[in-house]
């Protein structure tokens, strides 16, 4: 792929870059996305699994679903797209990677300043006393484990439908979007708010906004550029063009 002069110039000169990623960046590692033909929500109804009431009604079913996803994530590796973002972080003084993914693949790749907007599937905690669960408890595959301090149910530390984002996380993400000179939106369908508002905050403050996606999204008409294709191919090429 050849890149425009603008994007190369903006990326070379930027002292502050904010990146927002979604499930698409992990697709080439083998983690299913949420929407689209192969999406997770096509097979499972979110209201049955990814909300607090569903968990209280059927903790074992919800736990088992997350245990299945955790196992899948443990079996895959970060891809060239994740690695390209590690390299980009090394080159820029102020770099923030905001992710909607709970798969921990950015940190496993080596990214440092990661803002996890929707939590992290590697962590769990007690719904009663909020104590973090031990690894042994998290490894339970069929039954939702119980807290060893108070006996409360242990839940995954991810944001469910209808829940607030972790305290302070969105504020950090928004501050990064507002101060950056280049904003990259990668592999997200741009439909889940408040994450989807971040590129618009960046645009308002004059940032150069670039989208990387296999298809057009609600952001496409507002972004300065959309690079259509796989992030695992486009991002390494972009880095080597700088
Ligand atoms: P989606 O599944 O909604 O969107 C994935 C996007 O990635 C789509 O726009 C695809 O076109 C694109 N895509 C797929 N493969 C790609 C590739 N190899 N390279 C580039 N792009 C690719 O996932 P998200 O936008 O992350 O929230 O979904 C946002 C939130 O919705 C999730 O964090 C989750 C879900 O409800 C919670 O669980 C709170």
Tab-separated table of C-alpha atoms and ligand atoms in Angstrom:
chain	number	residue	atom	x	y	z
A	1	UNK	CA	0.000	0.000	0.000
A	2	UNK	CA	1.220	3.524	-0.706
A	3	UNK	CA	0.460	6.177	1.854
A	4	UNK	CA	-0.410	9.831	1.307
A	5	UNK	CA	2.175	12.534	1.935
A	6	UNK	CA	-0.125	14.011	4.602
A	7	UNK	CA	-0.238	10.933	6.769
A	8	UNK	CA	3.523	10.441	6.577
A	9	UNK	CA	4.152	14.107	7.396
A	10	UNK	CA	1.704	14.127	10.311
A	11	UNK	CA	3.050	10.915	11.786
A	12	UNK	CA	6.697	11.999	11.422
A	13	UNK	CA	6.058	15.339	13.105
A	14	UNK	CA	3.634	14.254	15.811
A	15	UNK	CA	4.794	14.544	19.393
A	16	UNK	CA	1.500	13.248	20.720
A	17	UNK	CA	-0.414	10.304	19.258
A	18	UNK	CA	-3.555	8.639	20.535
A	19	UNK	CA	-4.671	5.267	19.184
A	20	UNK	CA	-8.063	3.630	19.718
A	21	UNK	CA	-8.302	-0.089	18.964
A	22	UNK	CA	-11.207	-2.499	18.752
A	23	UNK	CA	-11.711	-6.201	18.165
A	24	UNK	CA	-10.487	-5.944	14.548
A	25	UNK	CA	-6.859	-5.545	15.593
A	26	UNK	CA	-6.967	-8.976	17.257
A	27	UNK	CA	-8.870	-10.656	14.408
A	28	UNK	CA	-5.666	-11.718	12.654
A	29	UNK	CA	-4.535	-13.364	15.904
A	30	UNK	CA	-7.671	-15.508	15.741
A	31	UNK	CA	-9.873	-13.723	18.313
A	32	UNK	CA	-13.428	-13.362	16.961
A	33	UNK	CA	-14.808	-9.833	16.595
A	34	UNK	CA	-18.199	-8.898	18.057
A	35	UNK	CA	-20.097	-7.832	14.950
A	36	UNK	CA	-20.169	-9.053	11.348
A	37	UNK	CA	-20.852	-12.498	9.932
A	38	UNK	CA	-18.412	-14.305	12.200
A	39	UNK	CA	-19.065	-12.007	15.148
A	40	UNK	CA	-19.524	-13.273	18.677
A	41	UNK	CA	-22.852	-11.518	19.085
A	42	UNK	CA	-24.256	-13.507	16.149
A	43	UNK	CA	-23.799	-16.710	18.128
A	44	UNK	CA	-24.641	-15.453	21.606
A	45	UNK	CA	-27.192	-12.875	22.565
A	46	UNK	CA	-25.417	-10.181	24.577
A	47	UNK	CA	-28.393	-9.743	26.877
A	48	UNK	CA	-28.042	-13.395	27.883
A	49	UNK	CA	-24.370	-13.187	28.723
A	50	UNK	CA	-22.767	-9.810	29.018
A	51	UNK	CA	-24.759	-8.115	31.727
A	52	UNK	CA	-24.964	-8.218	35.496
A	53	UNK	CA	-28.541	-9.533	35.734
A	54	UNK	CA	-27.668	-12.417	33.409
A	55	UNK	CA	-24.729	-13.239	35.663
A	56	UNK	CA	-26.869	-13.247	38.800
A	57	UNK	CA	-29.517	-15.404	37.057
A	58	UNK	CA	-27.033	-17.882	35.673
A	59	UNK	CA	-23.500	-17.294	36.996
A	60	UNK	CA	-22.126	-20.616	35.743
A	61	UNK	CA	-23.271	-20.035	32.152
A	62	UNK	CA	-21.744	-16.541	32.010
A	63	UNK	CA	-18.575	-17.718	33.763
A	64	UNK	CA	-18.199	-20.610	31.340
A	65	UNK	CA	-18.531	-18.262	28.359
A	66	UNK	CA	-15.720	-16.068	29.692
A	67	UNK	CA	-13.630	-19.139	30.559
A	68	UNK	CA	-14.013	-20.251	26.930
A	69	UNK	CA	-12.902	-16.842	25.640
A	70	UNK	CA	-10.003	-16.703	28.123
A	71	UNK	CA	-8.780	-20.105	26.963
A	72	UNK	CA	-9.018	-19.027	23.327
A	73	UNK	CA	-7.050	-15.856	24.075
A	74	UNK	CA	-4.335	-17.817	25.895
A	75	UNK	CA	-3.866	-19.939	22.801
A	76	UNK	CA	-3.250	-17.008	20.448
A	77	UNK	CA	-0.416	-14.507	20.082
A	78	UNK	CA	-0.262	-10.777	19.378
A	79	UNK	CA	0.002	-10.146	15.615
A	80	UNK	CA	2.048	-7.731	13.480
A	81	UNK	CA	-0.535	-4.977	14.069
A	82	UNK	CA	-0.038	-5.146	17.856
A	83	UNK	CA	3.736	-5.180	17.373
A	84	UNK	CA	3.662	-2.167	15.036
A	85	UNK	CA	1.927	-0.165	17.774
A	86	UNK	CA	4.675	-1.119	20.246
A	87	UNK	CA	7.193	0.283	17.773
A	88	UNK	CA	5.150	3.457	17.242
A	89	UNK	CA	5.075	4.039	21.013
A	90	UNK	CA	8.903	3.887	21.098
A	91	UNK	CA	9.133	6.687	18.541
A	92	UNK	CA	6.698	9.202	20.056
A	93	UNK	CA	7.180	11.141	23.313
A	94	UNK	CA	3.481	11.186	24.245
A	95	UNK	CA	1.681	8.025	23.162
A	96	UNK	CA	-1.582	6.625	24.509
A	97	UNK	CA	-3.124	3.362	23.373
A	98	UNK	CA	-6.802	3.225	24.268
A	99	UNK	CA	-8.322	-0.191	23.715
A	100	UNK	CA	-11.827	-1.563	23.889
A	101	UNK	CA	-10.387	-5.069	23.882
A	102	UNK	CA	-10.234	-7.158	27.037
A	103	UNK	CA	-7.812	-9.698	25.518
A	104	UNK	CA	-4.603	-8.242	27.000
A	105	UNK	CA	-2.811	-8.691	23.648
A	106	UNK	CA	-1.451	-5.122	23.542
A	107	UNK	CA	0.285	-5.574	26.890
A	108	UNK	CA	1.506	-9.036	25.904
A	109	UNK	CA	3.009	-7.486	22.747
A	110	UNK	CA	4.845	-4.916	24.891
A	111	UNK	CA	2.730	-1.744	24.696
A	112	UNK	CA	3.238	0.342	27.843
A	113	UNK	CA	0.740	3.164	28.099
A	114	UNK	CA	-2.459	1.176	27.578
A	115	UNK	CA	-5.869	2.437	28.723
A	116	UNK	CA	-8.233	-0.534	28.999
A	117	UNK	CA	-11.665	1.016	28.566
A	118	UNK	CA	-13.640	-2.227	28.836
A	119	UNK	CA	-11.549	-4.075	31.430
A	120	UNK	CA	-9.326	-7.124	31.102
A	121	UNK	CA	-10.405	-10.752	30.895
A	122	UNK	CA	-7.292	-11.823	32.817
A	123	UNK	CA	-8.640	-10.248	35.995
A	124	UNK	CA	-11.681	-11.116	38.117
A	125	UNK	CA	-13.047	-9.860	41.407
A	126	UNK	CA	-15.666	-10.583	44.074
A	127	UNK	CA	-18.988	-8.817	43.526
A	128	UNK	CA	-19.485	-8.489	47.315
A	129	UNK	CA	-16.153	-7.398	48.822
A	130	UNK	CA	-14.406	-6.448	45.522
A	131	UNK	CA	-11.303	-8.453	46.420
A	132	UNK	CA	-9.289	-9.559	43.366
A	133	UNK	CA	-9.542	-13.255	42.620
A	134	UNK	CA	-6.518	-15.533	42.643
A	135	UNK	CA	-5.284	-17.244	39.485
A	136	UNK	CA	-6.497	-20.601	40.782
A	137	UNK	CA	-10.030	-19.239	41.150
A	138	UNK	CA	-9.938	-17.704	37.681
A	139	UNK	CA	-8.864	-21.009	36.168
A	140	UNK	CA	-12.218	-22.601	37.082
A	141	UNK	CA	-13.857	-23.448	33.769
A	142	UNK	CA	-17.419	-24.597	34.447
A	143	UNK	CA	-18.516	-23.025	37.714
A	144	UNK	CA	-18.403	-19.411	38.767
A	145	UNK	CA	-15.929	-19.481	41.676
A	146	UNK	CA	-16.627	-18.044	45.139
A	147	UNK	CA	-14.526	-15.511	47.022
A	148	UNK	CA	-12.205	-17.128	49.575
A	149	UNK	CA	-12.767	-14.199	51.971
A	150	UNK	CA	-16.525	-13.629	51.940
A	151	UNK	CA	-18.069	-16.347	49.751
A	152	UNK	CA	-19.396	-13.839	47.197
A	153	UNK	CA	-19.537	-14.641	43.503
A	154	UNK	CA	-16.418	-13.894	41.450
A	155	UNK	CA	-17.003	-12.068	38.167
A	156	UNK	CA	-14.710	-11.170	35.264
A	157	UNK	CA	-13.292	-7.640	35.428
A	158	UNK	CA	-14.889	-6.545	32.166
A	159	UNK	CA	-17.491	-3.894	31.436
A	160	UNK	CA	-20.930	-5.332	30.769
A	161	UNK	CA	-23.848	-3.741	28.941
A	162	UNK	CA	-25.396	-1.040	31.093
A	163	UNK	CA	-22.292	-0.629	33.282
A	164	UNK	CA	-20.080	2.405	33.719
A	165	UNK	CA	-16.509	2.347	32.404
A	166	UNK	CA	-13.795	1.894	35.068
A	167	UNK	CA	-13.335	5.080	37.103
A	168	UNK	CA	-10.850	7.480	35.544
A	169	UNK	CA	-10.233	5.385	32.416
A	170	UNK	CA	-12.468	7.348	30.101
A	171	UNK	CA	-11.105	10.635	31.454
A	172	UNK	CA	-7.547	9.481	30.618
A	173	UNK	CA	-8.630	8.396	27.141
A	174	UNK	CA	-10.454	11.619	26.460
A	175	UNK	CA	-7.550	13.774	27.646
A	176	UNK	CA	-5.220	11.855	25.306
A	177	UNK	CA	-7.648	12.253	22.386
A	178	UNK	CA	-7.917	15.989	23.041
A	179	UNK	CA	-4.192	16.694	23.212
A	180	UNK	CA	-2.950	14.466	20.363
A	181	UNK	CA	-1.863	15.668	16.925
A	182	UNK	CA	-2.617	12.339	15.254
A	183	UNK	CA	-5.456	10.005	16.210
A	184	UNK	CA	-5.610	6.466	14.800
A	185	UNK	CA	-8.841	4.468	15.022
A	186	UNK	CA	-8.027	0.828	14.290
A	187	UNK	CA	-10.309	-2.187	13.871
A	188	UNK	CA	-13.387	-0.815	15.554
A	189	UNK	CA	-16.907	-0.585	14.156
A	190	UNK	CA	-17.210	2.831	15.893
A	191	UNK	CA	-20.684	2.127	17.235
A	192	UNK	CA	-20.149	1.603	20.971
A	193	UNK	CA	-20.101	4.794	23.016
A	194	UNK	CA	-18.413	6.472	24.762
A	195	UNK	CA	-15.336	4.950	23.044
A	196	UNK	CA	-16.707	5.915	19.611
A	197	UNK	CA	-16.753	9.595	20.629
A	198	UNK	CA	-12.954	9.756	21.044
A	199	UNK	CA	-12.030	10.392	17.373
A	200	UNK	CA	-14.606	13.191	17.301
A	201	UNK	CA	-13.010	14.812	20.374
A	202	UNK	CA	-9.659	14.584	18.577
A	203	UNK	CA	-11.136	16.117	15.406
A	204	UNK	CA	-12.630	19.001	17.410
A	205	UNK	CA	-9.156	19.822	18.723
A	206	UNK	CA	-7.597	19.767	15.254
A	207	UNK	CA	-5.958	16.331	15.228
A	208	UNK	CA	-5.331	14.453	11.979
A	209	UNK	CA	-7.643	11.433	12.204
A	210	UNK	CA	-6.857	8.211	10.365
A	211	UNK	CA	-8.953	5.077	10.363
A	212	UNK	CA	-7.662	1.567	9.626
A	213	UNK	CA	-10.420	-0.948	8.974
A	214	UNK	CA	-11.460	-3.688	6.592
A	215	UNK	CA	-14.607	-1.730	5.795
A	216	UNK	CA	-16.107	1.745	6.073
A	217	UNK	CA	-17.715	2.738	9.375
A	218	UNK	CA	-19.632	5.670	10.871
A	219	UNK	CA	-16.296	7.417	11.307
A	220	UNK	CA	-15.209	7.127	7.667
A	221	UNK	CA	-16.949	10.253	6.356
A	222	UNK	CA	-15.407	12.383	9.125
A	223	UNK	CA	-11.883	10.940	9.234
A	224	UNK	CA	-9.140	12.625	7.203
A	225	UNK	CA	-8.213	9.237	5.755
A	226	UNK	CA	-9.419	5.670	5.901
A	227	UNK	CA	-6.915	2.946	5.078
A	228	UNK	CA	-8.956	-0.048	3.990
A	229	UNK	CA	-7.496	-3.468	4.733
A	230	UNK	CA	-6.107	-5.637	7.505
A	231	UNK	CA	-4.420	-3.808	10.366
A	232	UNK	CA	-1.820	-6.600	10.654
A	233	UNK	CA	-0.645	-5.711	7.156
A	234	UNK	CA	-1.254	-1.948	6.975
A	235	UNK	CA	0.334	-0.948	10.306
A	236	UNK	CA	3.755	-2.565	9.756
A	237	UNK	CA	3.875	-1.061	6.228
A	238	UNK	CA	2.952	2.354	7.608
A	239	UNK	CA	5.691	2.134	10.248
A	240	UNK	CA	8.313	1.191	7.705
A	241	UNK	CA	7.285	4.151	5.512
A	242	UNK	CA	8.086	6.676	8.273
B	1	LIG	P1	-16.716	-4.918	16.401
B	1	LIG	O1	-16.812	-6.389	16.273
B	1	LIG	O2	-17.966	-4.149	16.543
B	1	LIG	O3	-15.944	-4.321	15.150
B	1	LIG	C1	-14.756	-4.864	14.656
B	1	LIG	C2	-14.278	-4.001	13.511
B	1	LIG	O4	-13.013	-4.474	13.096
B	1	LIG	C3	-15.196	-4.024	12.295
B	1	LIG	O5	-15.421	-2.681	11.879
B	1	LIG	C4	-14.400	-4.794	11.242
B	1	LIG	O6	-14.607	-4.322	9.927
B	1	LIG	C5	-12.981	-4.502	11.680
B	1	LIG	N1	-11.996	-5.540	11.332
B	1	LIG	C6	-12.145	-6.889	11.352
B	1	LIG	N2	-10.992	-7.505	11.041
B	1	LIG	C7	-10.073	-6.530	10.826
B	1	LIG	C8	-8.687	-6.507	10.477
B	1	LIG	N3	-7.987	-7.628	10.304
B	1	LIG	N4	-8.077	-5.309	10.333
B	1	LIG	C9	-8.765	-4.147	10.502
B	1	LIG	N5	-10.077	-4.107	10.839
B	1	LIG	C10	-10.720	-5.265	11.000
B	1	LIG	O7	-15.694	-4.634	17.616
B	1	LIG	P2	-15.510	-3.302	18.480
B	1	LIG	O8	-15.641	-2.087	17.640
B	1	LIG	O9	-14.242	-3.492	19.230
B	1	LIG	O10	-17.829	-4.005	24.365
B	1	LIG	O11	-16.715	-3.403	19.471
B	1	LIG	C11	-16.819	-2.455	20.500
B	1	LIG	C12	-17.397	-3.049	21.739
B	1	LIG	O12	-18.600	-3.750	21.431
B	1	LIG	C13	-16.557	-4.149	22.378
B	1	LIG	O13	-15.487	-3.642	23.165
B	1	LIG	C14	-17.557	-4.846	23.237
B	1	LIG	C15	-18.751	-4.895	22.304
B	1	LIG	O14	-19.979	-4.755	22.901
B	1	LIG	C16	-18.039	-4.566	25.573
B	1	LIG	O15	-17.990	-5.764	25.739
B	1	LIG	C17	-18.305	-3.575	26.641
